[in-house]
GROMACS .gro file of C-alpha atoms in nm:
model
  373
    1MET     CA    1   8.774  10.450   7.054
    2LYS     CA    2   8.756  10.570   6.695
    3SER     CA    3   9.071  10.693   6.521
    4GLU     CA    4   8.911  11.038   6.464
    5ASP     CA    5   8.847  11.068   6.839
    6ILE     CA    6   9.205  10.966   6.920
    7ASN     CA    7   9.340  11.224   6.675
    8MET     CA    8   9.121  11.497   6.827
    9LEU     CA    9   9.228  11.409   7.184
   10SER     CA   10   9.591  11.393   7.078
   11GLU     CA   11   9.571  11.740   6.921
   12PHE     CA   12   9.405  11.870   7.238
   13LEU     CA   13   9.697  11.737   7.445
   14ASP     CA   14   9.946  11.897   7.204
   15ILE     CA   15   9.789  12.235   7.283
   16MET     CA   16   9.790  12.168   7.660
   17ILE     CA   17  10.156  12.061   7.653
   18LYS     CA   18  10.256  12.362   7.442
   19TYR     CA   19  10.097  12.623   7.670
   20ASN     CA   20  10.144  12.423   7.990
   21PRO     CA   21   9.866  12.584   8.198
   22PRO     CA   22   9.860  12.525   8.578
   23ALA     CA   23   9.642  12.218   8.627
   24PHE     CA   24   9.531  12.065   8.958
   25PHE     CA   25   9.381  11.715   8.985
   26PHE     CA   26   9.164  11.586   9.270
   27PHE     CA   27   9.075  11.216   9.307
   28ASP     CA   28   8.803  11.121   9.554
   29ASN     CA   29   8.599  10.811   9.631
   30LYS     CA   30   8.231  10.839   9.722
   31ILE     CA   31   8.228  10.510   9.911
   32GLU     CA   32   8.512  10.631  10.132
   33TYR     CA   33   8.328  10.958  10.188
   34LEU     CA   34   8.013  10.774  10.297
   35ILE     CA   35   8.209  10.545  10.529
   36LYS     CA   36   8.370  10.845  10.701
   37LYS     CA   37   8.034  11.016  10.734
   38ILE     CA   38   7.822  10.723  10.852
   39ILE     CA   39   8.053  10.530  11.081
   40ASP     CA   40   8.128  10.686  11.417
   41LEU     CA   41   8.414  10.485  11.565
   42ASN     CA   42   8.390  10.466  11.944
   43GLN     CA   43   8.146  10.758  11.917
   44ASN     CA   44   8.431  11.008  11.886
   45GLY     CA   45   8.413  11.071  11.512
   46ILE     CA   46   8.772  10.962  11.443
   47ILE     CA   47   8.848  10.666  11.218
   48PRO     CA   48   9.210  10.547  11.175
   49ILE     CA   49   9.336  10.600  10.821
   50ASN     CA   50   9.414  10.232  10.761
   51VAL     CA   51   9.060  10.133  10.869
   52ILE     CA   52   8.911  10.381  10.621
   53TYR     CA   53   9.130  10.242  10.345
   54ALA     CA   54   9.065   9.874  10.422
   55LEU     CA   55   8.688   9.913  10.452
   56THR     CA   56   8.666  10.115  10.131
   57LYS     CA   57   8.880   9.868   9.941
   58PHE     CA   58   8.681   9.574  10.072
   59ILE     CA   59   8.348   9.721   9.959
   60VAL     CA   60   8.488   9.834   9.621
   61LEU     CA   61   8.665   9.509   9.531
   62HIS     CA   62   8.398   9.268   9.654
   63ARG     CA   63   8.103   9.453   9.500
   64CYS     CA   64   7.910   9.484   9.828
   65LYS     CA   65   7.604   9.633   9.657
   66ASN     CA   66   7.364   9.528   9.932
   67THR     CA   67   7.583   9.702  10.188
   68MET     CA   68   7.579  10.023   9.986
   69ASN     CA   69   7.199  10.007   9.961
   70TYR     CA   70   7.183  10.026  10.341
   71ILE     CA   71   7.340  10.371  10.327
   72PHE     CA   72   7.026  10.508  10.169
   73SER     CA   73   6.759  10.271  10.303
   74ASP     CA   74   6.868  10.189  10.660
   75LYS     CA   75   7.179  10.374  10.778
   76ASN     CA   76   7.131  10.251  11.135
   77HIS     CA   77   7.227   9.897  11.028
   78PHE     CA   78   7.510   9.985  10.790
   79VAL     CA   79   7.784   9.860  11.025
   80ASP     CA   80   7.599   9.533  11.091
   81ARG     CA   81   7.575   9.477  10.718
   82ILE     CA   82   7.950   9.534  10.673
   83LYS     CA   83   8.018   9.279  10.949
   84GLU     CA   84   7.805   9.022  10.767
   85GLU     CA   85   7.994   9.081  10.442
   86LEU     CA   86   8.331   9.053  10.621
   87LYS     CA   87   8.234   8.722  10.783
   88LYS     CA   88   8.111   8.588  10.449
   89GLN     CA   89   8.438   8.676  10.276
   90ILE     CA   90   8.648   8.524  10.557
   91ILE     CA   91   8.469   8.191  10.501
   92ILE     CA   92   8.526   8.215  10.124
   93ASN     CA   93   8.896   8.288  10.179
   94LYS     CA   94   8.968   8.028  10.445
   95ASP     CA   95   9.101   7.755  10.211
   96SER     CA   96   9.310   7.991   9.998
   97LYS     CA   97   9.681   8.025  10.079
   98ILE     CA   98   9.712   8.359   9.900
   99LYS     CA   99   9.428   8.500  10.113
  100PHE     CA  100   9.586   8.423  10.450
  101ILE     CA  101   9.705   8.782  10.500
  102GLU     CA  102   9.379   8.930  10.374
  103ASN     CA  103   9.178   8.718  10.618
  104LYS     CA  104   9.398   8.841  10.900
  105ALA     CA  105   9.311   9.198  10.804
  106LEU     CA  106   8.940   9.120  10.770
  107ASN     CA  107   8.936   8.966  11.118
  108GLU     CA  108   9.104   9.278  11.254
  109LEU     CA  109   8.837   9.492  11.088
  110LEU     CA  110   8.568   9.282  11.257
  111LEU     CA  111   8.726   9.346  11.597
  112ILE     CA  112   8.743   9.721  11.530
  113LEU     CA  113   8.382   9.733  11.418
  114GLU     CA  114   8.265   9.571  11.743
  115ASP     CA  115   8.306   9.913  11.908
  116THR     CA  116   8.162  10.104  11.618
  117THR     CA  117   7.822  10.270  11.592
  118ASP     CA  118   7.629  10.407  11.297
  119CYS     CA  119   7.572  10.775  11.243
  120SER     CA  120   7.203  10.856  11.205
  121ASP     CA  121   7.239  11.119  10.935
  122PHE     CA  122   7.486  11.289  10.702
  123THR     CA  123   7.503  11.560  10.440
  124TRP     CA  124   7.731  11.590  10.138
  125ASP     CA  125   8.031  11.814  10.198
  126TYR     CA  126   8.254  11.926   9.910
  127GLU     CA  127   8.490  12.146  10.112
  128PRO     CA  128   8.768  11.880  10.134
  129SER     CA  129   8.787  11.896   9.754
  130PHE     CA  130   8.932  12.246   9.779
  131ILE     CA  131   9.196  12.181  10.047
  132GLY     CA  132   9.452  12.054   9.801
  133PHE     CA  133   9.357  12.317   9.545
  134PHE     CA  134   9.447  12.609   9.767
  135THR     CA  135   9.772  12.439   9.869
  136PHE     CA  136   9.848  12.413   9.497
  137ILE     CA  137   9.774  12.785   9.445
  138GLU     CA  138   9.981  12.901   9.743
  139THR     CA  139  10.280  12.670   9.688
  140ASN     CA  140  10.318  12.767   9.324
  141LYS     CA  141  10.250  13.136   9.399
  142ILE     CA  142   9.982  13.154   9.130
  143ASP     CA  143   9.831  13.501   9.104
  144LEU     CA  144   9.460  13.428   9.129
  145SER     CA  145   9.199  13.702   9.156
  146LYS     CA  146   8.885  13.505   9.083
  147ILE     CA  147   8.754  13.150   9.059
  148LEU     CA  148   8.483  13.057   8.810
  149ILE     CA  149   8.258  12.765   8.907
  150ASP     CA  150   7.976  12.604   8.717
  151GLY     CA  151   7.682  12.752   8.910
  152SER     CA  152   7.457  12.455   8.840
  153ASP     CA  153   7.580  12.281   9.157
  154GLU     CA  154   7.502  12.499   9.459
  155LEU     CA  155   7.673  12.261   9.707
  156VAL     CA  156   8.004  12.286   9.522
  157PHE     CA  157   7.975  12.662   9.490
  158ASN     CA  158   7.908  12.707   9.863
  159ALA     CA  159   8.187  12.465   9.957
  160CYS     CA  160   8.437  12.669   9.756
  161LYS     CA  161   8.304  12.988   9.914
  162ASN     CA  162   8.343  12.850  10.268
  163SER     CA  163   8.693  12.722  10.194
  164LEU     CA  164   8.796  13.069  10.078
  165LYS     CA  165   8.706  13.250  10.399
  166LYS     CA  166   9.071  13.269  10.507
  167VAL     CA  167   9.201  13.352  10.159
  168LYS     CA  168   9.195  13.721  10.077
  169ASN     CA  169   9.147  13.902   9.748
  170ILE     CA  170   8.991  13.611   9.560
  171SER     CA  171   8.631  13.631   9.441
  172ILE     CA  172   8.412  13.337   9.341
  173LEU     CA  173   8.180  13.377   9.047
  174ASN     CA  174   7.911  13.165   8.886
  175ALA     CA  175   7.980  13.077   8.525
  176ASP     CA  176   7.795  12.897   8.249
  177SER     CA  177   8.005  12.596   8.152
  178LYS     CA  178   7.861  12.605   7.799
  179GLN     CA  179   7.988  12.960   7.748
  180ASN     CA  180   8.317  12.961   7.943
  181VAL     CA  181   8.615  12.817   7.754
  182GLY     CA  182   8.821  12.750   8.068
  183ILE     CA  183   8.550  12.540   8.231
  184ARG     CA  184   8.489  12.351   7.907
  185ILE     CA  185   8.861  12.267   7.880
  186ALA     CA  186   8.862  12.148   8.243
  187ASP     CA  187   8.551  11.937   8.182
  188PHE     CA  188   8.708  11.788   7.870
  189LEU     CA  189   9.029  11.695   8.052
  190CYS     CA  190   8.834  11.549   8.344
  191GLY     CA  191   8.629  11.348   8.097
  192ILE     CA  192   8.944  11.192   7.949
  193LEU     CA  193   9.098  11.105   8.287
  194GLY     CA  194   8.764  11.003   8.437
  195GLY     CA  195   8.687  10.765   8.152
  196ILE     CA  196   9.021  10.584   8.181
  197THR     CA  197   9.012  10.579   8.563
  198ILE     CA  198   8.658  10.435   8.577
  199ALA     CA  199   8.744  10.168   8.319
  200LEU     CA  200   9.051  10.063   8.521
  201SER     CA  201   8.852  10.059   8.846
  202LYS     CA  202   8.573   9.845   8.699
  203ASP     CA  203   8.821   9.594   8.564
  204PHE     CA  204   8.983   9.545   8.905
  205LYS     CA  205   8.656   9.464   9.079
  206TYR     CA  206   8.597   9.096   9.147
  207LYS     CA  207   8.326   8.957   8.921
  208SER     CA  208   8.262   8.652   9.141
  209ASP     CA  209   8.360   8.489   9.471
  210GLU     CA  210   8.575   8.243   9.279
  211GLU     CA  211   8.766   8.525   9.109
  212SER     CA  212   8.839   8.688   9.446
  213ASN     CA  213   9.055   8.386   9.537
  214ARG     CA  214   9.294   8.441   9.245
  215GLN     CA  215   9.549   8.710   9.177
  216LYS     CA  216   9.383   8.995   8.992
  217ASN     CA  217   9.576   9.157   8.706
  218LEU     CA  218   9.461   9.421   8.465
  219ASN     CA  219   9.285   9.282   8.158
  220THR     CA  220   9.535   9.249   7.873
  221LEU     CA  221   9.288   9.430   7.644
  222PHE     CA  222   9.409   9.754   7.803
  223PHE     CA  223   9.741   9.691   7.630
  224SER     CA  224   9.595   9.604   7.289
  225LEU     CA  225   9.695   9.938   7.143
  226ASN     CA  226   9.760  10.067   6.797
  227GLU     CA  227  10.030  10.329   6.739
  228ALA     CA  228   9.789  10.624   6.762
  229LYS     CA  229   9.652  10.510   7.100
  230PHE     CA  230  10.003  10.439   7.228
  231ASN     CA  231  10.122  10.790   7.135
  232PHE     CA  232   9.811  10.942   7.290
  233LEU     CA  233   9.878  10.765   7.623
  234LYS     CA  234  10.242  10.880   7.615
  235LYS     CA  235  10.129  11.241   7.568
  236LEU     CA  236   9.871  11.209   7.846
  237ASP     CA  237  10.134  11.066   8.082
  238PHE     CA  238  10.373  11.349   7.996
  239PHE     CA  239  10.116  11.621   8.057
  240ILE     CA  240   9.975  11.472   8.378
  241PHE     CA  241  10.277  11.316   8.548
  242LYS     CA  242  10.600  11.424   8.378
  243ASN     CA  243  10.539  11.798   8.373
  244ASN     CA  244  10.727  11.926   8.680
  245LYS     CA  245  10.669  12.299   8.636
  246PHE     CA  246  10.410  12.300   8.914
  247SER     CA  247  10.429  12.115   9.246
  248HIS     CA  248  10.144  11.971   9.457
  249ARG     CA  249   9.942  11.904   9.141
  250PHE     CA  250   9.756  11.605   9.287
  251TYR     CA  251   9.531  11.558   9.588
  252HIS     CA  252   9.351  11.233   9.662
  253SER     CA  253   9.148  11.083   9.942
  254VAL     CA  254   9.268  10.797  10.166
  255PHE     CA  255   9.160  10.531   9.918
  256ALA     CA  256   9.415  10.621   9.650
  257ASP     CA  257   9.400  10.304   9.439
  258ASN     CA  258   9.219  10.468   9.148
  259PHE     CA  259   9.480  10.743   9.127
  260TYR     CA  260   9.770  10.498   9.137
  261ASN     CA  261   9.601  10.262   8.892
  262LEU     CA  262   9.583  10.548   8.643
  263LYS     CA  263   9.943  10.652   8.713
  264GLY     CA  264  10.061  10.292   8.680
  265TYR     CA  265   9.873  10.238   8.354
  266LEU     CA  266  10.012  10.550   8.189
  267ASN     CA  267  10.363  10.489   8.323
  268THR     CA  268  10.362  10.125   8.211
  269THR     CA  269  10.306  10.233   7.851
  270SER     CA  270  10.514  10.553   7.848
  271VAL     CA  271  10.843  10.393   7.959
  272TYR     CA  272  10.887  10.256   7.608
  273LYS     CA  273  11.069  10.472   7.355
  274ASP     CA  274  10.832  10.397   7.069
  275PHE     CA  275  10.544  10.173   6.965
  276ASN     CA  276  10.774   9.901   6.829
  277ASP     CA  277  10.948   9.865   7.168
  278PHE     CA  278  10.610   9.849   7.339
  279ASN     CA  279  10.473   9.597   7.092
  280ASN     CA  280  10.773   9.364   7.136
  281VAL     CA  281  10.659   9.294   7.493
  282SER     CA  282  10.367   9.058   7.551
  283LYS     CA  283  10.035   9.197   7.675
  284MET     CA  284  10.051   8.967   7.977
  285LYS     CA  285  10.395   9.107   8.063
  286HIS     CA  286  10.257   9.461   8.041
  287SER     CA  287   9.971   9.361   8.272
  288ARG     CA  288  10.207   9.211   8.529
  289ASN     CA  289  10.436   9.514   8.509
  290HIS     CA  290  10.138   9.741   8.573
  291ASN     CA  291  10.040   9.534   8.875
  292LYS     CA  292  10.388   9.552   9.024
  293LEU     CA  293  10.422   9.924   8.957
  294VAL     CA  294  10.087  10.012   9.117
  295PHE     CA  295  10.178   9.802   9.419
  296GLN     CA  296  10.500   9.997   9.461
  297TYR     CA  297  10.315  10.329   9.444
  298ILE     CA  298  10.059  10.218   9.704
  299ASN     CA  299  10.324  10.072   9.935
  300SER     CA  300  10.522  10.397   9.923
  301TYR     CA  301  10.204  10.591   9.995
  302PHE     CA  302  10.129  10.370  10.295
  303MET     CA  303  10.477  10.405  10.442
  304HIS     CA  304  10.472  10.782  10.392
  305ASN     CA  305  10.146  10.802  10.589
  306GLY     CA  306  10.246  10.558  10.862
  307MET     CA  307   9.997  10.296  10.745
  308ILE     CA  308  10.038   9.920  10.722
  309THR     CA  309  10.167   9.800  10.384
  310GLN     CA  310   9.961   9.590  10.146
  311LYS     CA  311  10.193   9.296  10.206
  312GLU     CA  312  10.129   9.314  10.580
  313GLY     CA  313   9.763   9.398  10.580
  314PHE     CA  314   9.521   9.389  10.290
  315GLY     CA  315   9.507   9.306   9.924
  316ASN     CA  316   9.574   9.050   9.659
  317ILE     CA  317   9.851   9.220   9.463
  318GLU     CA  318  10.181   9.039   9.444
  319ARG     CA  319  10.499   9.178   9.599
  320ILE     CA  320  10.668   9.437   9.381
  321LEU     CA  321  11.035   9.484   9.311
  322THR     CA  322  11.027   9.777   9.072
  323ASP     CA  323  11.226  10.097   9.022
  324GLU     CA  324  10.970  10.364   8.930
  325ASN     CA  325  11.236  10.623   8.846
  326SER     CA  326  11.375  10.432   8.548
  327LYS     CA  327  11.252  10.201   8.279
  328ILE     CA  328  11.073   9.917   8.454
  329THR     CA  329  11.326   9.670   8.600
  330ILE     CA  330  11.169   9.375   8.775
  331ILE     CA  331  11.302   9.077   8.965
  332GLU     CA  332  11.083   8.804   8.825
  333ASP     CA  333  10.854   8.605   9.052
  334ASP     CA  334  10.867   8.240   8.943
  335PRO     CA  335  10.513   8.096   8.989
  336GLU     CA  336  10.663   7.745   9.011
  337LYS     CA  337  10.859   7.833   9.325
  338ASP     CA  338  10.713   7.881   9.673
  339TYR     CA  339  10.947   8.173   9.747
  340PHE     CA  340  11.113   8.478   9.588
  341LEU     CA  341  11.428   8.678   9.664
  342ASN     CA  342  11.389   9.027   9.806
  343PRO     CA  343  11.615   9.317   9.694
  344LYS     CA  344  11.876   9.206   9.953
  345GLY     CA  345  11.883   8.857   9.808
  346VAL     CA  346  11.705   8.703  10.107
  347LYS     CA  347  11.466   8.414  10.045
  348VAL     CA  348  11.106   8.512  10.128
  349TYR     CA  349  10.840   8.240  10.138
  350LYS     CA  350  10.503   8.324   9.982
  351ASP     CA  351  10.342   8.148  10.276
  352GLN     CA  352  10.463   8.367  10.563
  353THR     CA  353  10.382   8.100  10.821
  354ARG     CA  354  10.691   7.909  10.701
  355HIS     CA  355  10.920   8.176  10.844
  356LYS     CA  356  11.060   8.123  11.190
  357VAL     CA  357  10.941   8.350  11.468
  358LEU     CA  358  11.221   8.490  11.682
  359PRO     CA  359  11.152   8.434  12.054
  360ILE     CA  360  11.160   8.747  12.268
  361PRO     CA  361  11.222   8.681  12.640
  362LYS     CA  362  10.996   8.861  12.886
  363ASP     CA  363  11.260   8.894  13.159
  364ARG     CA  364  11.559   9.030  12.962
  365ALA     CA  365  11.667   9.215  12.649
  366ILE     CA  366  11.800   9.030  12.346
  367ILE     CA  367  11.961   9.136  12.018
  368TYR     CA  368  11.936   8.943  11.688
  369ASP     CA  369  12.139   8.994  11.371
  370VAL     CA  370  11.903   8.938  11.077
  371ASP     CA  371  11.906   9.003  10.702
  372SER     CA  372  11.558   9.153  10.695
  373VAL     CA  373  11.238   9.174  10.897
   0.00000   0.00000   0.00000
């Protein structure tokens, strides 16, 4: 990015921080949307949240382009195509120790999909995009009399209209984005966040089958910053994540990796007091810190929603021992050792099969005293 562009974006953020307007951010994933629309689990229309997440992540990370083509060319065989891709990846993973847990999850997905049928048709629905928005308005008691929407997209306009049926005294109006300053500011801000989020997402996708069998960290080029870029990211982090004037500012779909990748990237850079502090840490260290921080965010999100954690179910991101509320403090994972120590100081083997399994009698109760489970 050119220095003039960075200066312009930085000045734009200065204005946003100064006036601190109420801003709501929605993060969605089209692949997840299509999965929820096309797959009809057990013909009852309900898909468990962890299945939605795992399937979306699998298709996103492993670049299942052929599978996505079936959505538009032959929806009736979409599930069969996913099964083929799952079986293929299980074979690729079978000789990799770090993929043992992932293969377990992929096999579980195969079992679930055995009772799954395809949905013959679907239509785009933008109403879920407004669920979080109206929660944001109501929670923060924002006095809103009208909503202006770029009228060029009729589906979005109608979705907002339908979502507002239960909300009184708010009118929805068409507006020309080229003429309305508010919409142009929103578009500009979305362009900044969208550009960074897409770049992060693309970098995390596996480029080959061989790459999928190694730990995937963010490219160190993301941390090759000059002072102007560093200060810009600090300002962006402050405006998006550190401004606590308004609550419920974020709403994301089940597959929340893109949101937490962005949060992790901005937080990884902003924890440093100044550019010199940031520059004194190696780019590889920044990349590993980002990985650990994102993993913590996603694990917390899973536990909050009653889902399996990444460590137990799906993914190739190493275990995280990070305190997100302070400057990053990490218990280092020594790659030369086959184990690490958890926060309680208990030895945890990277190959979980080395841990003993406690026998549970069928005919009586039994109590064990253990350090951790």
